[in-house]
Short mmCIF file of C-alpha atoms and ligand atoms in Angstrom, two decimals:
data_model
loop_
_atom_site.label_atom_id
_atom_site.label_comp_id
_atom_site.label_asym_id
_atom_site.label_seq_id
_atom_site.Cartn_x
_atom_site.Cartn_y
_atom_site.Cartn_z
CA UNK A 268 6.74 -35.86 -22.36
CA UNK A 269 9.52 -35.87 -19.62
CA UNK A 270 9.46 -31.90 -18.29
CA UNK A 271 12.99 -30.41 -17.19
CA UNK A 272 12.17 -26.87 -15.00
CA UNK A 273 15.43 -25.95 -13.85
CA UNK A 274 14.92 -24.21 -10.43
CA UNK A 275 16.67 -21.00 -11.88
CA UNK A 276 18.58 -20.17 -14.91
CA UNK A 277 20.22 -17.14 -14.97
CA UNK A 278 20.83 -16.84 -18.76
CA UNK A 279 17.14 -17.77 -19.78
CA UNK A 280 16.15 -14.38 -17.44
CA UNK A 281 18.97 -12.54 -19.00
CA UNK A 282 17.44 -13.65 -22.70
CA UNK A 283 15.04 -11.34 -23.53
CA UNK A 284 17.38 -7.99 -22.33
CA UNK A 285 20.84 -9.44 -24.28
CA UNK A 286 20.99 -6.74 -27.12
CA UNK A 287 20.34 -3.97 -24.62
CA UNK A 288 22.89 -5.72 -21.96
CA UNK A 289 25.70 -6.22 -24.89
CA UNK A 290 25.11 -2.64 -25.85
CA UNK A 291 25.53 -0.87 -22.83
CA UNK A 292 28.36 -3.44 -21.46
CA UNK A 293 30.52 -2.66 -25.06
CA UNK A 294 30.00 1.38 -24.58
CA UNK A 295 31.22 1.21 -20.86
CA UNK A 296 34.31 -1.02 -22.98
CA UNK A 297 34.60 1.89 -25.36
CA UNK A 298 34.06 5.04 -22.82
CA UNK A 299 37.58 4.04 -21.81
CA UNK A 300 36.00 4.71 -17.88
CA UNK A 301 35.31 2.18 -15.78
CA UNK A 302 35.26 3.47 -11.72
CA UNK A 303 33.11 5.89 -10.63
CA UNK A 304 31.80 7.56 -13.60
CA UNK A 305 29.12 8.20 -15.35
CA UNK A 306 26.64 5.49 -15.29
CA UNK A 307 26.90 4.80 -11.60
CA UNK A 308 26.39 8.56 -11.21
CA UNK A 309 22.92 8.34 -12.94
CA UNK A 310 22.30 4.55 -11.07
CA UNK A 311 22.92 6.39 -7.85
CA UNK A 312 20.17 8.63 -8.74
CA UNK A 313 17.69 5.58 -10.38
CA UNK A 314 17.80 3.96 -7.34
CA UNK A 315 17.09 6.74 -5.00
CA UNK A 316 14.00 7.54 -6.88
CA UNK A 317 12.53 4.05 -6.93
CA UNK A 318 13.71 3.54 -3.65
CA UNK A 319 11.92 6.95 -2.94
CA UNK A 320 14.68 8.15 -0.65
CA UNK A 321 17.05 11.28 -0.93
CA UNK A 322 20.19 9.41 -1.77
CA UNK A 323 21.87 6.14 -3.07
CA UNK A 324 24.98 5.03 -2.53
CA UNK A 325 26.33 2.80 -5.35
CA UNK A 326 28.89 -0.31 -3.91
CA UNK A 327 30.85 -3.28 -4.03
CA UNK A 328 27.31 -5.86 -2.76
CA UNK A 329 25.10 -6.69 -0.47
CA UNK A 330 27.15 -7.61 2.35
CA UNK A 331 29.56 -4.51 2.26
CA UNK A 332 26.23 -2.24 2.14
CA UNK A 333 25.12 -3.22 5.52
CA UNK A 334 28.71 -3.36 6.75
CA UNK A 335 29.35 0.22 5.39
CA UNK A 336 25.70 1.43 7.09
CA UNK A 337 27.28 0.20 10.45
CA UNK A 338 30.73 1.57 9.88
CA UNK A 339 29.31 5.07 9.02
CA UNK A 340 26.92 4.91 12.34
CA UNK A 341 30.38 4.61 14.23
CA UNK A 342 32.17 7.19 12.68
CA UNK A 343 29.35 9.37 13.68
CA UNK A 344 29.66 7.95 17.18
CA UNK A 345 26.16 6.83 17.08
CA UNK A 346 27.53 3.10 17.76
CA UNK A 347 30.07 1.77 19.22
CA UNK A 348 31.86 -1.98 18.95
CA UNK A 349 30.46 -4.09 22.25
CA UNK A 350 26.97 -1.94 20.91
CA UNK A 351 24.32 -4.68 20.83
CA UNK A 352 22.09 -5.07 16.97
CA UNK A 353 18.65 -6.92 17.01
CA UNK A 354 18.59 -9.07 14.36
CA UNK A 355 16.28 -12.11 12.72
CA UNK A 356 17.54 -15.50 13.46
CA UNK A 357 16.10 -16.99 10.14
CA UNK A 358 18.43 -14.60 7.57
CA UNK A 359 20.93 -15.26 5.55
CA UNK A 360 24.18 -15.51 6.89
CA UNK A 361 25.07 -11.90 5.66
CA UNK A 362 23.15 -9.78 8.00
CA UNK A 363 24.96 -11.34 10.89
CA UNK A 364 27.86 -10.55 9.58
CA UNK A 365 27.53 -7.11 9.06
CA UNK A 366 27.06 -6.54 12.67
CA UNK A 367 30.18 -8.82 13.83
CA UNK A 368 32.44 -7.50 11.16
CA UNK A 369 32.12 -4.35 12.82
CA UNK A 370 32.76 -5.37 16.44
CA UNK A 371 29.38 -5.01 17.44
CA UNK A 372 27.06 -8.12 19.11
CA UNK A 373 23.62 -9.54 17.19
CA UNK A 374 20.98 -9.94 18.95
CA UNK A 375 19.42 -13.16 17.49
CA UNK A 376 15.25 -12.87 17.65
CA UNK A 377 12.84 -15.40 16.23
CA UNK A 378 10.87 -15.22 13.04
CA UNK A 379 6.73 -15.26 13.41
CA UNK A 380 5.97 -18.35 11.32
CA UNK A 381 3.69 -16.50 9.52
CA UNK A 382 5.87 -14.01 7.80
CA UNK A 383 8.98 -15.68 8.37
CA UNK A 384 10.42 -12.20 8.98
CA UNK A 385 11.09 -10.98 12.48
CA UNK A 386 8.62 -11.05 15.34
CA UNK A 387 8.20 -7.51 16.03
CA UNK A 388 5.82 -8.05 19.09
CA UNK A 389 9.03 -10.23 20.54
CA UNK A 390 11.98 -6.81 20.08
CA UNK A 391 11.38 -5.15 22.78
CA UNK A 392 12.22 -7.73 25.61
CA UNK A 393 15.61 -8.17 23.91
CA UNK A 394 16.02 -4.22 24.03
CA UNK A 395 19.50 -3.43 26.46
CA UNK A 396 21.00 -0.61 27.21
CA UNK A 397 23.49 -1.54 24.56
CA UNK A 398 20.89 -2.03 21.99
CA UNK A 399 21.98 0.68 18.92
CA UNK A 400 19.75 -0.79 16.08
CA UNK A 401 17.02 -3.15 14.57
CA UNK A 402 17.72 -4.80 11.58
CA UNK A 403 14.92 -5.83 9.99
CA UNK A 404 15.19 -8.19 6.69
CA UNK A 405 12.52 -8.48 4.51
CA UNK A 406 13.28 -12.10 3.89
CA UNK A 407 12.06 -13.71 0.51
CA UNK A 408 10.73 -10.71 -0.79
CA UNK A 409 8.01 -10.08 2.16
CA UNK A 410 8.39 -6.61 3.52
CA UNK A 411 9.27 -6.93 7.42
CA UNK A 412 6.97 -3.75 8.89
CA UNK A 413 4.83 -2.87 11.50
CA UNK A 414 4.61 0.36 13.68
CA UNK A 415 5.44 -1.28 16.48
CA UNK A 416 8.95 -1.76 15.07
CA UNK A 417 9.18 2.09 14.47
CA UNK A 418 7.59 2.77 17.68
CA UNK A 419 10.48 0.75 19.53
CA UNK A 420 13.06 2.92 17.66
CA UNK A 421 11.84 6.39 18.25
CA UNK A 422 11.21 5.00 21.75
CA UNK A 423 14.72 4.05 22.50
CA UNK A 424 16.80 5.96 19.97
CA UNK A 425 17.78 2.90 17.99
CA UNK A 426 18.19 3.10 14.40
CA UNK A 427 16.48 0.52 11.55
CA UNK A 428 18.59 -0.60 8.99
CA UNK A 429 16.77 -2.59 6.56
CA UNK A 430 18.30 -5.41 5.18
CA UNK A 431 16.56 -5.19 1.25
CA UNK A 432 19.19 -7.63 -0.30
CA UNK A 433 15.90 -9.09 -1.46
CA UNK A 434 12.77 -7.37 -1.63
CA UNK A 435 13.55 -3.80 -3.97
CA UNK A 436 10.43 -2.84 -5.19
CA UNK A 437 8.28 -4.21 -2.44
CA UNK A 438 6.02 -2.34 -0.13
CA UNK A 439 4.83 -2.28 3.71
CA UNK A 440 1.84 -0.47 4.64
CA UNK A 441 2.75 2.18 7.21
CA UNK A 442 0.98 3.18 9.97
CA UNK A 443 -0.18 6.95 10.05
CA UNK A 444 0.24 6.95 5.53
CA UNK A 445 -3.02 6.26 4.06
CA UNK A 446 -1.05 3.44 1.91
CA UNK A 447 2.12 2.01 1.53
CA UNK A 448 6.26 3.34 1.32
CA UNK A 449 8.82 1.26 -0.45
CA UNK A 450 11.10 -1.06 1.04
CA UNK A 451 14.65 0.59 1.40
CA UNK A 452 12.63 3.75 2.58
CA UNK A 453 11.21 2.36 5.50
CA UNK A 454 14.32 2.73 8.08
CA UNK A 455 17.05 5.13 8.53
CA UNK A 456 19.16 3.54 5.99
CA UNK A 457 18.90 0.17 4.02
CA UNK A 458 21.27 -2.47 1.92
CA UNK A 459 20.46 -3.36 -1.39
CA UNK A 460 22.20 -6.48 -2.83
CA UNK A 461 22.70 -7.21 -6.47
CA UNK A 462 23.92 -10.77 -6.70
CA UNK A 463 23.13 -12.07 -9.70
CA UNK A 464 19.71 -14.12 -8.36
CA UNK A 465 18.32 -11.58 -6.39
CA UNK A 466 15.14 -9.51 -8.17
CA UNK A 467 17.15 -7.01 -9.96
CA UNK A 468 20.63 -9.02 -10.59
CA UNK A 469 23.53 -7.46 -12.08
CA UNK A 470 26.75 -9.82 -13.67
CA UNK A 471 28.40 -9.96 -10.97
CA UNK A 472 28.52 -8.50 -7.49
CA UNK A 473 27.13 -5.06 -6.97
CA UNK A 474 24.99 -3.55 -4.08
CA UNK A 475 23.22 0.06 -2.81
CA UNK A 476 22.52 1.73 0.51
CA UNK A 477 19.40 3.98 0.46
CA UNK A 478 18.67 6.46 2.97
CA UNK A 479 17.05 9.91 3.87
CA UNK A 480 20.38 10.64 5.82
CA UNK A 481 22.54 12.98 3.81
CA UNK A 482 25.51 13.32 6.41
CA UNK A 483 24.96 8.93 6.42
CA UNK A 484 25.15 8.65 2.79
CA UNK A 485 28.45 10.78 2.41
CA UNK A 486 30.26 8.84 5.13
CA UNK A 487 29.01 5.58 3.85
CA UNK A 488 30.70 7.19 0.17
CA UNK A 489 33.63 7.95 1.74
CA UNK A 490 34.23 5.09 4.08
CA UNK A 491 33.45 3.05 0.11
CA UNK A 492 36.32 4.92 -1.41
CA UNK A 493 39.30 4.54 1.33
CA UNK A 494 37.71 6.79 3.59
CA UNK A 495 38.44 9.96 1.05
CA UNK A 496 35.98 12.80 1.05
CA UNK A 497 37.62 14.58 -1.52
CA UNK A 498 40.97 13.84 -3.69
CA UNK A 499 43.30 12.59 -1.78
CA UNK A 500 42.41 13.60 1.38
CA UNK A 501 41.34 10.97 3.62
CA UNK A 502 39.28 11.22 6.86
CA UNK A 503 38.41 7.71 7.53
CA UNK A 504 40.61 4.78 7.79
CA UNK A 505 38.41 3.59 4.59
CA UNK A 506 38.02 0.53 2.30
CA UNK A 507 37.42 -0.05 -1.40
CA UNK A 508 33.80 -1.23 -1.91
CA UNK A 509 32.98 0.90 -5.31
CA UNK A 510 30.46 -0.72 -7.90
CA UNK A 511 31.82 -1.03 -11.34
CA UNK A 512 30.99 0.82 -14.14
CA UNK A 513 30.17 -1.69 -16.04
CA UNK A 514 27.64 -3.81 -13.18
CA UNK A 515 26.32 0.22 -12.83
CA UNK A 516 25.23 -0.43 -16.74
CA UNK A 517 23.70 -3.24 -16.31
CA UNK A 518 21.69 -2.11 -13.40
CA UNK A 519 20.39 0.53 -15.50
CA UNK A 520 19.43 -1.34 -18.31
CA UNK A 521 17.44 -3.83 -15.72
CA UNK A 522 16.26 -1.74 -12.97
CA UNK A 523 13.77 -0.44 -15.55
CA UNK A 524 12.03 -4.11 -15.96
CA UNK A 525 12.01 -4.98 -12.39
CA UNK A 526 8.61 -3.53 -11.63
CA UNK A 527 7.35 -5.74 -14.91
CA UNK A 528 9.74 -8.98 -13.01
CA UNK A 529 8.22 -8.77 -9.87
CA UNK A 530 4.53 -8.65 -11.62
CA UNK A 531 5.66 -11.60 -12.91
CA UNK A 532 7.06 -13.17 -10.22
CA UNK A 533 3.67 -12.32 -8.22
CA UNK A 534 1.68 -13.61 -10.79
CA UNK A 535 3.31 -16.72 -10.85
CA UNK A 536 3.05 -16.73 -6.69
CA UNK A 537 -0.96 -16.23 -6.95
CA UNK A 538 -0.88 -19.59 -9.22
CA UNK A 539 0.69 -21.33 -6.99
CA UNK A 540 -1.79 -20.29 -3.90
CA UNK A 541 -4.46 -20.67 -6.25
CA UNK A 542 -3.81 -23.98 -7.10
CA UNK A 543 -1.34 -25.61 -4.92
CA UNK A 544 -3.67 -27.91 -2.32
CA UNK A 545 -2.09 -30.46 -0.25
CA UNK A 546 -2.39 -30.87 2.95
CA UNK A 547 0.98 -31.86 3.33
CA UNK A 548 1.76 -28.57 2.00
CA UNK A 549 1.90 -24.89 3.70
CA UNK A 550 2.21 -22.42 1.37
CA UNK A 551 3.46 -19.21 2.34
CA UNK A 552 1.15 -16.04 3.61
CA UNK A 553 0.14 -13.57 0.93
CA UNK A 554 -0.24 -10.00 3.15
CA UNK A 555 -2.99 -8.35 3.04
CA UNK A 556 -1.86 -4.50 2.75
CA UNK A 557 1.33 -4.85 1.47
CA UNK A 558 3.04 -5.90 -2.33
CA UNK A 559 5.42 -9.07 -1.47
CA UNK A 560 8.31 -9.52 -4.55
CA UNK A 561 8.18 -13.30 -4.34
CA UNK A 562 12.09 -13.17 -4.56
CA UNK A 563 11.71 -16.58 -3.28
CA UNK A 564 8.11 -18.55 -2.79
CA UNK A 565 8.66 -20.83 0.08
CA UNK A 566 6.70 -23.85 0.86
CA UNK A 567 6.72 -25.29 4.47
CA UNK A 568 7.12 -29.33 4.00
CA UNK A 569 7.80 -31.48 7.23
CA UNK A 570 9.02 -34.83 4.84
CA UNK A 571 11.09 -32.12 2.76
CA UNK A 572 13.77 -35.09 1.81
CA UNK A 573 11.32 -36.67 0.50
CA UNK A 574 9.03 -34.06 -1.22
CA UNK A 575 12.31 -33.03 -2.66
CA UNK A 576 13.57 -36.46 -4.27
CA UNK A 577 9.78 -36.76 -5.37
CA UNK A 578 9.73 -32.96 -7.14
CA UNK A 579 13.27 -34.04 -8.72
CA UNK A 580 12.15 -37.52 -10.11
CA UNK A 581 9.37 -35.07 -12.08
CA UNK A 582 12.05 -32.98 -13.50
CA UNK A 583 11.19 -30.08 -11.18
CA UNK A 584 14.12 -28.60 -9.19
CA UNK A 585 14.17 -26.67 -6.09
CA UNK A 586 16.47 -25.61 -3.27
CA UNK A 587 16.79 -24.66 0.43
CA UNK A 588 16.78 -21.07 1.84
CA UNK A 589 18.16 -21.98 4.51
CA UNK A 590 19.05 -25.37 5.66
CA UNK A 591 21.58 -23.86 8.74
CA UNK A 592 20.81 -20.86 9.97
CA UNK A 593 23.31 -18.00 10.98
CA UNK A 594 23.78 -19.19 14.94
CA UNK A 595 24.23 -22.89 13.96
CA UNK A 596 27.64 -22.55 11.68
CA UNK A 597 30.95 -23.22 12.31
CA UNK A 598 32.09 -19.55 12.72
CA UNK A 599 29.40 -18.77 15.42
CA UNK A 600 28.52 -21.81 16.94
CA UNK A 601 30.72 -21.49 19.59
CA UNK A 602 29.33 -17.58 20.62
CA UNK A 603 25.45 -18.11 19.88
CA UNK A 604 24.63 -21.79 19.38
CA UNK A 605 23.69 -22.17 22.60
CA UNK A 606 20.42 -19.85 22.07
CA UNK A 607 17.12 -21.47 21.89
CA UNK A 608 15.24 -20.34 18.69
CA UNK A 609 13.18 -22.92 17.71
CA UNK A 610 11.16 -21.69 15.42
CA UNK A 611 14.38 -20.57 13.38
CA UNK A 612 15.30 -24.61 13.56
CA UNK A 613 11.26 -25.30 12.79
CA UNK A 614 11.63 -23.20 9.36
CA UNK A 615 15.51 -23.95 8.60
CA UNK A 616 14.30 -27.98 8.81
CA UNK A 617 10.90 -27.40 6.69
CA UNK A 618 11.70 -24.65 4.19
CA UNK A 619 11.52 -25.48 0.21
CA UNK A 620 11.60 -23.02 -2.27
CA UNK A 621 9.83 -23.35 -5.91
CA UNK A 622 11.08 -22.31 -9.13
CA UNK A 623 9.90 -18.63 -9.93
CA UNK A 624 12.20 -16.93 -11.68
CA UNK A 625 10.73 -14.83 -14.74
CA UNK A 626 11.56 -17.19 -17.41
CA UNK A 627 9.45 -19.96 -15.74
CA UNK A 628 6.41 -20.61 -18.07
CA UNK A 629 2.91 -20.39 -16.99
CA UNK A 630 2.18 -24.13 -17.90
CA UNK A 631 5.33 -25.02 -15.79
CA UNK A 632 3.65 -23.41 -12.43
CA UNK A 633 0.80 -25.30 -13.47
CA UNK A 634 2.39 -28.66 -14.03
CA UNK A 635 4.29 -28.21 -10.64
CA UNK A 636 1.00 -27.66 -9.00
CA UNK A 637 -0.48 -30.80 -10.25
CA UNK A 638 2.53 -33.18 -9.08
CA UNK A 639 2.63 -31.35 -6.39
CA UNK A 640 -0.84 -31.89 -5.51
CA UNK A 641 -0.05 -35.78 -6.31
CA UNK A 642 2.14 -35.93 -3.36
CA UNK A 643 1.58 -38.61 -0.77
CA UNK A 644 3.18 -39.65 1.85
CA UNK A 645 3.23 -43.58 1.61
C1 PLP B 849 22.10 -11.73 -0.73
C2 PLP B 849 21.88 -11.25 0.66
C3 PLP B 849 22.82 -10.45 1.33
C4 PLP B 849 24.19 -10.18 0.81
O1 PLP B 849 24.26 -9.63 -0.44
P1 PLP B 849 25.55 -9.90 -1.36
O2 PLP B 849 25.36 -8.95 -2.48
O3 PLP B 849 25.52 -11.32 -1.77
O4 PLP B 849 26.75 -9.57 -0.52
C5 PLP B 849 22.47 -9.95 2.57
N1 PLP B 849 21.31 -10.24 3.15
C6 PLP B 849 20.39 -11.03 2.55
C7 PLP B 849 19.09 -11.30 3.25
C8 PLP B 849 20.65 -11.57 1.30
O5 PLP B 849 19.74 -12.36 0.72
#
């Protein structure tokens, strides 16, 4: 029997919530309200508490969250543009962005190819006078943490913005706590993302930002909604990144599975480890310490073109996160591709990510992990 695992199908994980989904989408329909009302009132709240931080701000995505963090941190004069951001050189694109949208200069620093995340023991020699913040992102689900990182920040007044576009619900031990804090909670403020693929998708684009900061979180509200702190009445020269309604509903409805998901999806990343034994294989680090969310499980394969054609021709798709990183593309070639980062290159040319999405079958991890295993370089 020929198997077909499609590397992610985004109805099959919407299956099993579609009556609760319809529902909730057809009474936002109804309610006759669909902008800042109810439901991204009480997501607002949702979030903050799983994110175990003060307040949530509901928005537009992922992208606009960090964007909006940065903005806000200027209109408190806390950053400037020409301000210089430390940021991973293996990230997606996004987090780069964020930083140049606003005028202000990322600092590109390599990953440890362990983690994949930032190399915290590597910040500090990139730290300027013009350094304002860190950004660490906890890449593929794996919280990027370590005191040192929070020690460089108190040390020289910078700021930590997460980037949690894909790791919500996963936890970094913290020096000093007997235990661990949530991702999104770590930093002074965070950006969640809600594209549809991430751990807790909505359907369509939707994001948060999740801090302690009250003054942070209004600005970042305002800034959202033209700049208007009250009717209007506008003190910042604003945007419009608001989260629908109706996404809002369907966050609701899924942010209460997305601890059961993520079990899931670690469940399915332990039979992979378990099983997966090829020596042409690395298989990524499971942390001792900390909960990983597996929002991607990444395999390190140096004949990836190959493995690739050889996982297809077995009916088992898979995809690159990601094959050009952030300094290498057209739009910022010219400014940064000059840097040497080659262990960014090392993971951008070896990188393969496995199906895991919740749908994915038990006997389909398996399966992969036998052909897998079969692999041989001729
Ligand atoms: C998805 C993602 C973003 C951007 O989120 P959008 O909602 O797509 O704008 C930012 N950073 C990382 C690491 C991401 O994976």
């Amino acid at each position: 029997m020929k198997r077909k695992i499609k590397f992610l199908d985004l109805g099959a994980v919407n299956e099993p919530l579609m009556e609760q989904l319809v529902e909730a989408a057809s009474g936002v329909v109804r309610s006759g309200w669909y902008i800042n009302g109810e439901n991204v009132k009480a997501l607002e709240q949702e979030l903050a508490q799983y994110c175990s931080t003060e307040c949530a701000v509901a928005v537009s995505n992922g992208l606009d969250a960090l964007r909006l963090i940065i903005r806000a941190y200027i209109e408190l004069g806390a950053m400037q543009p020409g301000d210089e951001v430390i940021v991973p050189a293996n990230t997606y694109i996004a987090t780069v962005l964020a930083v140049t949208d606003n005028g202000l200069v990322p600092v590109l620093v390599e990953p440890d190819l362990v983690t994949m995340n930032l190399d915290p023991s590597l910040i500090e020699r990139y730290i300027t006078k013009r350094t304002r913040a860190i950004m660490p992102v906890h890449l593929y689900g794996t919280p990027c943490w370590s005191s040192q990182i929070n020690e460089l920040a108190q040390r020289y007044g910078l700021k930590i913005i997460e980037d949690n576009a894909q790791a919500i619900g996963a936890q970094a031990a913290v020096a000093g706590l007997n235990g661990t804090r949530v991702t999104g909670s770590l930093g002074h403020a965070a950006g969640l993302s809600f594209y549809p693929t991430k751990n807790l998708g909505a359907l369509g684009d939707a994001g948060a930002v999740t801090t302690n900061d009250k003054e942070l979180a209004s600005v970042v509200r305002a800034l959202a909604n033209y700049g208007s702190d009250y009717r209007y009445h506008n003190v910042y020269c604003g945007l419009n990144c608001r989260m629908d309604e109706i996404q809002a509903a369907m966050l609701r409805v899924k942010l209460k599975h997305v601890d059961e998901e993520n079990l899931r999806r670690a469940n399915m990343a332990a039979t992979y480890d378990t099983f997966i034994n090829n020596p042409q294989v690395v298989k990524p680090a499971i942390l001792p310490g900390c909960k990983q969310v597996w929002h991607q499980y990444v395999l390190r394969v140096e004949e990836r073109g190959t493995f690739r054609a050889y996982l297809a021709e077995n009916g088992i798709e898979t995809d690159v996160l990601y094959p050009t990183p952030p300094h290498l593309q057209p739009c910022y070639i010219a400014q940064y591709g000059g840097a040497s980062l080659p262990r960014t290159l090392a993971l951008a040319g070896s990188v393969v990510s496995l199906p895991i999405s919740v749908n994915v079958k038990e006997d389909e991890i398996q399966y992969i992990c036998e052909i897998i295993n079969k692999f041989h370089l001729k």
